[in-house]
Coordinates of C-alpha atoms in Angstrom, one line a residue:
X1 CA 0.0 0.0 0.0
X2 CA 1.7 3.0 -0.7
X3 CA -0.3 6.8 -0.9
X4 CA -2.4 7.4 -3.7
X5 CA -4.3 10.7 -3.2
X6 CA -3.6 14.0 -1.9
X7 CA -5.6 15.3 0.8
X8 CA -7.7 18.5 0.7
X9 CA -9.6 19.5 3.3
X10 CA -12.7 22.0 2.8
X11 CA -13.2 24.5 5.9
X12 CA -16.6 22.8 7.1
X13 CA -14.2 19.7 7.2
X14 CA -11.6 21.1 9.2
X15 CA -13.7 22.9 11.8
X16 CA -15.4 19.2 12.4
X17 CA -11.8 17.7 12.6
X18 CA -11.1 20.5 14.7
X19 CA -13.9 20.1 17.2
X20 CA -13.1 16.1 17.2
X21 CA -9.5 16.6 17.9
X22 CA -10.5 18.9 20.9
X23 CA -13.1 16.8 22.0
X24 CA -11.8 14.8 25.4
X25 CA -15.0 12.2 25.5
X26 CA -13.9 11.2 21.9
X27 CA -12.3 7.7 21.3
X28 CA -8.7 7.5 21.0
X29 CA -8.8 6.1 17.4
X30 CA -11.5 9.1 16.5
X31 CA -8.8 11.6 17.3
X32 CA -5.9 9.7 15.9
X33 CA -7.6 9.9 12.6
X34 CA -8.8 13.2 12.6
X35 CA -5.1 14.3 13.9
X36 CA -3.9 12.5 10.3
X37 CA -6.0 14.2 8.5
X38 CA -5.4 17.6 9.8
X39 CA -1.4 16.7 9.2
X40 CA -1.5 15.6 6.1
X41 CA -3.4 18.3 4.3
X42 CA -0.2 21.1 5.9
X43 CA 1.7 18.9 3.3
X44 CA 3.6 17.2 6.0
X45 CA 5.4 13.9 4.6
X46 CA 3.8 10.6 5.3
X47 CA 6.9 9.5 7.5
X48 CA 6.3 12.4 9.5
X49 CA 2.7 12.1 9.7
X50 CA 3.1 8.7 11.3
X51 CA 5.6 9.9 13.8
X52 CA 3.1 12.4 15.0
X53 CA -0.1 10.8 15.3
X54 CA 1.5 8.0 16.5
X55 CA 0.9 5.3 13.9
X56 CA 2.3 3.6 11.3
X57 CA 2.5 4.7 7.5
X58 CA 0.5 2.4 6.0
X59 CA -2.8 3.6 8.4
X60 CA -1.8 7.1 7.3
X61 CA -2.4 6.0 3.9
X62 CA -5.5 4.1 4.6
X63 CA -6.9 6.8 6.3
X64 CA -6.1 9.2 3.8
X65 CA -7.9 7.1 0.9
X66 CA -10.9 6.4 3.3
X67 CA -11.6 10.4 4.2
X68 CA -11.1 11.3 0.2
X69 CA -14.2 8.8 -0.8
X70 CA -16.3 9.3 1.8
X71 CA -15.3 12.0 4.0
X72 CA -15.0 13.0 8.2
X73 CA -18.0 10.5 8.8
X74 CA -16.0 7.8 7.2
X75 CA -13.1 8.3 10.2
X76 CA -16.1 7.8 12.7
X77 CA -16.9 4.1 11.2
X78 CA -14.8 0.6 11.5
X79 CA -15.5 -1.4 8.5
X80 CA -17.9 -4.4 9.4
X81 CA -15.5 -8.0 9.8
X82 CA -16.4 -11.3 9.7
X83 CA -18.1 -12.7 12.1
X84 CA -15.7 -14.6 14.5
X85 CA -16.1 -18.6 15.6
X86 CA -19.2 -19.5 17.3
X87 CA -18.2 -20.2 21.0
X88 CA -18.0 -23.9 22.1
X89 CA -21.1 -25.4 23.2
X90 CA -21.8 -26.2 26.7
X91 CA -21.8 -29.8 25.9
X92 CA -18.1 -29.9 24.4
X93 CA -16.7 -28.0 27.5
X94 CA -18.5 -31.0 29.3
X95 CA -17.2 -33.5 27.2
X96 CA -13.4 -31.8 27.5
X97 CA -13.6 -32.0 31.2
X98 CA -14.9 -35.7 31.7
X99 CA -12.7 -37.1 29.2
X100 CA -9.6 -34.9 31.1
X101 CA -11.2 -36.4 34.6
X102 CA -10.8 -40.2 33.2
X103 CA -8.6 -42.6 31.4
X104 CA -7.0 -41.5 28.5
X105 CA -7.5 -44.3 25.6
X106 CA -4.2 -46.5 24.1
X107 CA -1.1 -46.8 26.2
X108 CA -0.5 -43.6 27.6
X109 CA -1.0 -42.2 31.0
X110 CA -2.6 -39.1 30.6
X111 CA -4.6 -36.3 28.3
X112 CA -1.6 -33.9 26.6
X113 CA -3.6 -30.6 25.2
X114 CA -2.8 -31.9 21.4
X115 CA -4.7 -35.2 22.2
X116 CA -7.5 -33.4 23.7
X117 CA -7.9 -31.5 20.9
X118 CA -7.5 -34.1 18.1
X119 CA -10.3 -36.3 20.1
X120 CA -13.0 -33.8 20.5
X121 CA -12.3 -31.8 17.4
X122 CA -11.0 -28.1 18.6
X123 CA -8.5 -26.3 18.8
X124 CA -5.4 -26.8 21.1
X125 CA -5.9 -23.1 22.6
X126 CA -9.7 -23.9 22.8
X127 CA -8.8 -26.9 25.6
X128 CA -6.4 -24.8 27.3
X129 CA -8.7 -22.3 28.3
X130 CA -11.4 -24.6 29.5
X131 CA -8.2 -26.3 31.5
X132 CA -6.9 -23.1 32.8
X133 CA -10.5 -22.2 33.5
X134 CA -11.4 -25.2 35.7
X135 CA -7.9 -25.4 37.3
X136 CA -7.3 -28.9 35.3
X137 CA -3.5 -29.6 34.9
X138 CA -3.2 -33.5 33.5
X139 CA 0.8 -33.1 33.0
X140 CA 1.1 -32.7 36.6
X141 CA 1.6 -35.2 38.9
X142 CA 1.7 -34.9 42.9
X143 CA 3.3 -37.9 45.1
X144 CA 2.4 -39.4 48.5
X145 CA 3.4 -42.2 51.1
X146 CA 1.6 -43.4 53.3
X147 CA 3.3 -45.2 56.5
X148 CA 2.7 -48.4 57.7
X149 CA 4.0 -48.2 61.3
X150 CA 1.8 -49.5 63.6
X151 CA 2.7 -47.0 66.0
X152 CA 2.2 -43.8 63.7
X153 CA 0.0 -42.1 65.6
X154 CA 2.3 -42.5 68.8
X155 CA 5.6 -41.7 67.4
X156 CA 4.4 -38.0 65.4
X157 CA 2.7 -37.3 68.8
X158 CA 6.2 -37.8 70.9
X159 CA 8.2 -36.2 68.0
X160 CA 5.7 -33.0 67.7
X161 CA 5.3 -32.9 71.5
X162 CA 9.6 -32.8 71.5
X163 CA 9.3 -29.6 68.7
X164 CA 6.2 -27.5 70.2
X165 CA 6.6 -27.9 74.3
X166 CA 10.1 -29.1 74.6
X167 CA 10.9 -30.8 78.2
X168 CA 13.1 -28.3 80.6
X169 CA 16.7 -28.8 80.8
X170 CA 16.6 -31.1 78.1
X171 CA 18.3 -30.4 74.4
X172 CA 16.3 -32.0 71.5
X173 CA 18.2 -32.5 68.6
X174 CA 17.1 -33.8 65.3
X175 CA 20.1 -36.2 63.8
X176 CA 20.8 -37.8 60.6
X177 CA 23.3 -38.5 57.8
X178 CA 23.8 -36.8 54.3
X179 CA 25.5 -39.7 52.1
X180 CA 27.1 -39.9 49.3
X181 CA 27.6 -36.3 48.6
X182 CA 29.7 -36.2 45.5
X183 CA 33.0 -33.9 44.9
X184 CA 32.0 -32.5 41.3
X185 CA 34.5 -30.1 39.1
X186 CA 33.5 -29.1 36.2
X187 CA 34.9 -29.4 32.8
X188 CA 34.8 -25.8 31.8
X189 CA 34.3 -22.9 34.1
X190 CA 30.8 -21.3 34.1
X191 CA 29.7 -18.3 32.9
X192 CA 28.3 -15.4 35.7
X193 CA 24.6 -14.2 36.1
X194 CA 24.6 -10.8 33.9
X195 CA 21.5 -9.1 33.3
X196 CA 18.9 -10.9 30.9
X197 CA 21.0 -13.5 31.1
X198 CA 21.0 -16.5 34.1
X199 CA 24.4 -18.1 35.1
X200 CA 25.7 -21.0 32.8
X201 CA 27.6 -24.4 33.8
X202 CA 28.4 -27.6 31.8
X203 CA 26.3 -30.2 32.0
X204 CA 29.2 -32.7 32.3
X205 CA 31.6 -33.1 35.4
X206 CA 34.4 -34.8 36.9
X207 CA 33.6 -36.7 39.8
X208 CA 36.6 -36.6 43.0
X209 CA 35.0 -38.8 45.3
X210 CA 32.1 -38.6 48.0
X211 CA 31.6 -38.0 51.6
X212 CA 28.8 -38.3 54.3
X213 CA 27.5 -35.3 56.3
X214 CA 26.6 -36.2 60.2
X215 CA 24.5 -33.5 61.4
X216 CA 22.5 -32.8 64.6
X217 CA 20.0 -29.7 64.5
X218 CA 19.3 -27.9 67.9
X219 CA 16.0 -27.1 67.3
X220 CA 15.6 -25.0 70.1
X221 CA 18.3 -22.6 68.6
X222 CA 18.3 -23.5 65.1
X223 CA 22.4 -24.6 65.6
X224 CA 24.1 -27.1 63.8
X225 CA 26.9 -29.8 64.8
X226 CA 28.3 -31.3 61.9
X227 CA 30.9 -33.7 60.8
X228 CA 32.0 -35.2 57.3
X229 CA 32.9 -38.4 57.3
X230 CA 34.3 -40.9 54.7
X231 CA 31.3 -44.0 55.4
X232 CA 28.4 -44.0 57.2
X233 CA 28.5 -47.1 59.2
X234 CA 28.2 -47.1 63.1
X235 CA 31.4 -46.6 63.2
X236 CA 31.0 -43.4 62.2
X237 CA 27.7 -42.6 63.5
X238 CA 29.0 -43.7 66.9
X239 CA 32.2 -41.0 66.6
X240 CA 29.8 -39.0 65.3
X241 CA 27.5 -39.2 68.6
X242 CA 30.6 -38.6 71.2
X243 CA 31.2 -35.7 69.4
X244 CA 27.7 -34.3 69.7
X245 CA 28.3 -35.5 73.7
X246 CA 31.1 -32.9 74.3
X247 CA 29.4 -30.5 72.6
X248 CA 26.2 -30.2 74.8
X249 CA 26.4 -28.9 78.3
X250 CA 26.7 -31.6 80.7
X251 CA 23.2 -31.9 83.0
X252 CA 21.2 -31.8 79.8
X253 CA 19.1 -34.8 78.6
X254 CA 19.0 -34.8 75.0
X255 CA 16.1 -36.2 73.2
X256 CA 17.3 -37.5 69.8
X257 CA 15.1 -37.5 66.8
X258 CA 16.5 -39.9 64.4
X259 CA 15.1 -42.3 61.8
X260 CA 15.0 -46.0 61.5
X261 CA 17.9 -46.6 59.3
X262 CA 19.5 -49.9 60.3
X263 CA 23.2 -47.7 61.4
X264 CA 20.9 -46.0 64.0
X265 CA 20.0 -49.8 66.0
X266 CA 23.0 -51.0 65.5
X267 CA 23.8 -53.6 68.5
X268 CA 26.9 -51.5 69.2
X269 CA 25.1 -48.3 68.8
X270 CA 22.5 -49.5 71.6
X271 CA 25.5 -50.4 74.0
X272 CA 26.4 -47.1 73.6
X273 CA 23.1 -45.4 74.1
X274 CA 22.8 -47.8 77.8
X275 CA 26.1 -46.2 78.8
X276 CA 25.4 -42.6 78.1
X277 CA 22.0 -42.6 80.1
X278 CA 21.3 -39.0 79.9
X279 CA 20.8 -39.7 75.5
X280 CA 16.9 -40.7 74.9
X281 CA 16.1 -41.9 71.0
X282 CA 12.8 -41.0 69.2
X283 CA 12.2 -43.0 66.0
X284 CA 10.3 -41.6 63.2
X285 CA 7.5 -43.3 61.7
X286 CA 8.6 -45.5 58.8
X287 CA 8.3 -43.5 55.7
X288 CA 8.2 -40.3 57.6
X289 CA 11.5 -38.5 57.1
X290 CA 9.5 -35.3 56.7
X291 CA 8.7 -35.1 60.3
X292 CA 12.6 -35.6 61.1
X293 CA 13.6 -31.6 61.3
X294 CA 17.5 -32.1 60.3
X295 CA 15.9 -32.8 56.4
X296 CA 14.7 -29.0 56.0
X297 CA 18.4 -28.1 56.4
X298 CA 20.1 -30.8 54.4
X299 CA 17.8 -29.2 51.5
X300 CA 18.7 -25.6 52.1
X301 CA 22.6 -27.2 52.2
X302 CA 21.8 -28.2 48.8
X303 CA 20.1 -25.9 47.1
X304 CA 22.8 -23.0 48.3
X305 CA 26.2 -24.4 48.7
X306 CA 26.6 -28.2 47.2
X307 CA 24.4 -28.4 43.8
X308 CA 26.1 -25.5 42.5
X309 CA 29.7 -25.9 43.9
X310 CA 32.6 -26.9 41.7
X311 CA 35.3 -29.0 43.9
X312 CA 38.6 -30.2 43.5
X313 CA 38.8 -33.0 46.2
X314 CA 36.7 -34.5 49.2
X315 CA 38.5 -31.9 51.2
X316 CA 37.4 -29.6 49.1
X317 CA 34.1 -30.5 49.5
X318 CA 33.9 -30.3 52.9
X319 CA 36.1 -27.7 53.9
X320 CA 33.0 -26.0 51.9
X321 CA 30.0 -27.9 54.1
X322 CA 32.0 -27.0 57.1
X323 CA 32.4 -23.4 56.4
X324 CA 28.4 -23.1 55.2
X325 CA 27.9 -25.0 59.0
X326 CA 30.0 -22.1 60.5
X327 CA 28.4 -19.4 58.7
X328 CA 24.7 -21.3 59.3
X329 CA 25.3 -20.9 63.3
X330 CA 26.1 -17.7 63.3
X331 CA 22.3 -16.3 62.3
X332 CA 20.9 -19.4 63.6
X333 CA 17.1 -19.2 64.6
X334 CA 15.0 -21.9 66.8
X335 CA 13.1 -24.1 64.6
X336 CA 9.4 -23.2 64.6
X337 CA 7.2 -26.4 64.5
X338 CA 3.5 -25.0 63.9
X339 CA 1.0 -28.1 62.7
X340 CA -0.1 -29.6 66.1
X341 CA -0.6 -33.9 65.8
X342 CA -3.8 -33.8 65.9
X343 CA -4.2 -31.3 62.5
X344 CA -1.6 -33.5 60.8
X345 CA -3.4 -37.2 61.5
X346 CA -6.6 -35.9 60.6
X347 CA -4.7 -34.5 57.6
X348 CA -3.1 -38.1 56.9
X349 CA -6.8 -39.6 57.6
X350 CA -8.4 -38.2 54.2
X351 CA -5.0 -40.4 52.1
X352 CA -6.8 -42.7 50.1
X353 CA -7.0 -46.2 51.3
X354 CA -4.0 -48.6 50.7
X355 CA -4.1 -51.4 47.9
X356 CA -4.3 -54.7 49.1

């Protein structure tokens, strides 16, 4: 499209244009049109036109041609368009949610949007808006595990009791082992955060070995005691356990949240426990590790100083955990236990039934 006419506008004409350029209860686009008229018949060029009103060339053109053959009452009109698709019936948006609610058909798992859409005959957009309207996400998946201890009810109701009305002069301390965390260098050195653009590493490392972080929280001041060591037999958790003995005042009981991993019952571990009388264990539930405090700070270990760290050696790597331990004490906090038993059994309660 390129201009075709030249604009002359008659005095009746510009006083209208005038009065609709002026007018502040006018539309936008009534004013933007008027405003190219008025422009282009000072000779202005079309480039310059379009700078001022705002718009692009080729709408100075069209307007142009549209107020030559029909005048000021033309730039009040929008042509007529065709009339967009009928909206889906109320039986196809009930037909998209029961098939998304049940079995997809064939060998798959679940409804994708594409499969939706090729089944019932609409448009991939047309299924995500009836998804994203009725909160329906098929590609996502939550998990659950429900434990089979017996004594469930029992052990979260010790375990909370320990985190929301601790016993007096008594330390609870929530114990248990990191393994296997790898020493990993990287091929190439990454690349640093810039703006627009996120921080780059390789995919591909160098592995330098492993160690296993033994680590007791204090939850009623949020400090850790921590100590890397090469296995995690109980061997080590036993060296690990005299060291956590020196470190607590002595006249404390300490109540020990730990979890039923075979190290932690260890025949040799129990002798230990009957000669250090003031030390009381608490067993989590059996697929329960989310009740065992020390897990909220393994994760934060991992998000912020492992996953992204680039290390030499094992010494390496835990000259690093140690240092994050040191710094992690110094702005320690208590650990704040807020869901009483009671709200979390009867939250457990509505789990669906167990297959048989």
């Amino acid at each position: 499209m390129a201009q075709t006419v030249s604009v002359i506008v008659e005095f009746g004409d510009r006083a209208r244009l005038a009065a609709i350029l002026g007018d502040r209860n006018r539309p936008l686009k009534h004013v933007q049109r008027a405003n190219i008229i008025l422009l282009s018949a000072e000779r202005l060029p079309v480039l310059e036109v379009a700078r001022r009103a705002g718009v692009s060339r080729p709408a100075v053109w069209r307007w142009q041609q549209r107020y030559a053959e029909q005048g000021v009452d033309e730039l009040l009109r929008d042509k007529t368009r065709k009339p967009g698709r009928a909206p889906l019936t109320t039986a196809t948006v009930a037909k998209v949610l029961a098939l998304t609610c049940a079995e997809p058909p064939g060998a798959v798992t679940h409804w994708t949007g594409r499969a939706m859409a090729r089944t019932v005959g609409i448009s991939l957009s047309a299924v995500q808006r009836i998804w994203q309207a009725n909160r329906l996400q098929p590609h996502r998946l939550r998990t659950f595990k429900r434990s089979n201890d017996p004594a469930f009810a029992s052990k979260v109701e010790d375990i909370v009791g320990l985190y929301m009305d601790p016993p007096c002069h008594a330390v609870v301390l929530s114990i248990d082992e990191k393994s296997q965390i790898q020493a990993l260098d990287r091929t190439q050195p990454g690349l640093p955060l810039k703006p627009g653009k996120c921080g780059t590493m390789t995919h591909d490392y160098k592995r330098n070995g492993t160690t296993t972080l033994f680590a007791a929280l204090n939850t009623l001041d949020g400090t850790v005691v921590g100590r890397c060591m090469p296995r995690h037999t109980h061997k080590e958790f036993v060296r690990f356990l005299n060291a956590v003995e020196r470190v607590v005042p002595a006249g404390k009981v300490i109540h020990a949240i730990l979890d039923n991993y075979g190290t932690h019952k260890h025949p040799k571990v129990r002798k230990w426990l009957a000669d250090h009388p003031r030390w009381v264990f608490h067993f989590t539930p059996t697929s329960a590790s989310w009740i065992n405090a020390v897990e909220g700070f393994f994760s934060t270990i991992t998000r912020r100083r492992i996953r992204r760290g680039v290390f030499q050696s094992v010494p390496d790597l835990q000259d690093a955990i140690a240092r994050y331990i040191r710094d992690h004490n110094k702005a320690a906090k208590p650990f704040a236990w807020t869901k009483p038993a009671d709200a979390i059994l009867a939250k457990l309660a509505r789990l669906p039934a167990p297959s048989v």
